[in-house]
Amino acid sequence: MTLKAQLDAFKAEFIEKFPADKAAIMEQATAALEKTFAPALKVGDSAPEFTLPNATGKQASLTEALREGPVILNFYRGGWCPYCNLELRAYQQVLPKIKAAGASLLAISPQAPDTSLSTAEKNELEFEVLSDQGSNVAESYGLAFT
């Protein structure tokens, strides 16, 4: 099943179980986010450098990852977010293709390393899950987590 199909199914199940007034608030917030979203970087822009702890506390940097080849950065809200977990698992499914293309994947959230470790274990992730407590790196990419 594609990620879109999984997200659509989750959303339908959520809306069915959630009180209608609260689901409407969530739909409005989602629509507002979609209207204001703009990519932080354009083709040709340089990505801001960062060094962050991974799920076990070891430091990982963008520069080091780029020495191995192209890097895909995935910013997600946290392991508590069911949509984020679906996306992380979808990335895990295509990780062999990413690696075959000579690239690597770094997932970044505002969670503490211990929580990132739990997210990585729960979702059986084989790529780096980094902790951006304070969201400084996310902000340098033009992102804000609310």
XYZ file of C-alpha atoms in Angstrom:
146
model
C 0.000 0.000 0.000
C 1.344 3.432 -0.903
C 2.053 6.061 1.737
C -0.798 8.202 0.386
C -3.219 5.290 0.703
C -2.026 4.633 4.272
C -2.407 8.309 5.189
C -5.870 8.500 3.626
C -6.979 5.341 5.473
C -5.615 6.619 8.786
C -7.325 9.974 8.308
C -10.675 8.338 7.460
C -10.474 6.103 10.540
C -9.455 9.056 12.714
C -12.316 11.251 11.511
C -14.783 8.389 12.047
C -13.707 7.949 15.687
C -13.048 11.604 16.591
C -15.797 14.062 17.647
C -16.964 16.026 14.600
C -16.322 19.462 16.143
C -12.717 18.573 16.982
C -12.141 16.940 13.593
C -13.356 20.155 11.933
C -10.787 22.179 13.916
C -8.063 19.820 12.768
C -9.202 20.051 9.139
C -9.144 23.865 9.333
C -5.647 23.846 10.823
C -4.434 21.482 8.097
C -5.915 23.690 5.369
C -4.234 26.765 6.885
C -0.869 24.977 6.960
C -1.216 23.894 3.339
C -1.835 27.510 2.268
C 1.216 28.869 4.089
C 3.699 26.079 3.350
C 6.587 26.948 1.071
C 9.804 24.977 0.560
C 12.613 26.409 2.674
C 15.279 25.652 0.086
C 15.183 26.010 -3.657
C 17.105 23.958 -6.206
C 20.730 25.090 -6.082
C 20.577 26.464 -2.516
C 23.195 25.286 -0.040
C 21.817 23.357 2.903
C 22.722 24.836 6.301
C 25.336 22.722 8.103
C 24.416 21.040 11.372
C 25.666 18.532 13.901
C 23.071 16.749 16.024
C 22.994 13.750 18.363
C 21.563 10.550 16.938
C 19.274 8.178 18.842
C 22.219 6.806 20.866
C 23.742 10.234 21.569
C 26.533 10.009 18.966
C 27.089 13.244 17.026
C 26.177 13.189 13.333
C 26.814 16.042 10.917
C 25.481 16.902 7.496
C 29.047 17.423 6.244
C 30.032 13.881 7.255
C 26.931 12.407 5.642
C 27.559 14.357 2.418
C 31.057 12.867 2.194
C 29.332 9.541 1.517
C 26.985 10.964 -1.156
C 23.668 12.786 -1.477
C 21.520 13.139 1.641
C 17.762 13.141 2.036
C 16.639 15.166 5.071
C 13.291 14.337 6.635
C 11.998 16.666 9.329
C 9.185 15.159 11.390
C 7.244 16.283 14.446
C 7.928 13.316 16.703
C 7.219 9.696 17.472
C 3.897 10.708 19.019
C 2.608 11.758 15.559
C 0.911 8.846 13.775
C 1.285 10.525 10.375
C 5.025 10.933 10.971
C 5.364 7.266 11.907
C 3.619 6.221 8.689
C 6.029 8.408 6.732
C 9.096 7.093 8.574
C 8.046 3.504 7.884
C 7.508 4.365 4.203
C 11.054 5.746 4.056
C 12.292 2.546 5.686
C 10.598 0.520 2.934
C 12.396 2.485 0.192
C 15.712 2.726 2.058
C 17.312 -0.014 -0.085
C 16.543 2.064 -3.204
C 17.930 5.195 -1.544
C 21.145 3.366 -0.657
C 21.354 1.785 -4.121
C 21.316 5.310 -5.559
C 24.309 6.153 -3.329
C 22.332 8.385 -0.970
C 21.565 8.333 2.727
C 18.623 9.441 4.844
C 18.610 11.526 8.020
C 15.368 11.963 9.969
C 15.275 14.970 12.315
C 12.791 15.833 15.047
C 12.662 18.071 18.124
C 12.591 14.981 20.365
C 15.263 14.091 22.911
C 17.698 11.312 21.877
C 15.977 8.768 24.164
C 12.645 9.440 22.488
C 14.289 9.278 19.059
C 15.682 5.873 20.030
C 12.179 4.706 20.957
C 10.859 5.988 17.619
C 13.648 4.223 15.711
C 13.071 0.946 17.580
C 9.265 1.064 17.349
C 9.383 1.679 13.600
C 12.381 -0.625 12.990
C 14.309 2.184 11.295
C 17.739 1.488 9.839
C 18.622 5.115 9.117
C 19.849 7.885 11.404
C 17.215 9.504 13.614
C 18.577 12.797 14.936
C 17.464 15.026 17.803
C 17.031 18.749 17.202
C 15.914 19.814 20.673
C 15.004 23.470 20.502
C 14.384 23.117 16.737
C 17.391 25.299 15.850
C 18.268 23.213 12.792
C 14.641 23.063 11.657
C 14.431 26.844 11.956
C 17.638 27.261 9.912
C 15.770 25.391 7.162
C 12.733 27.657 7.532
C 10.619 25.144 9.437
C 8.680 25.585 12.663
C 7.079 22.834 14.719
C 3.915 23.743 16.596
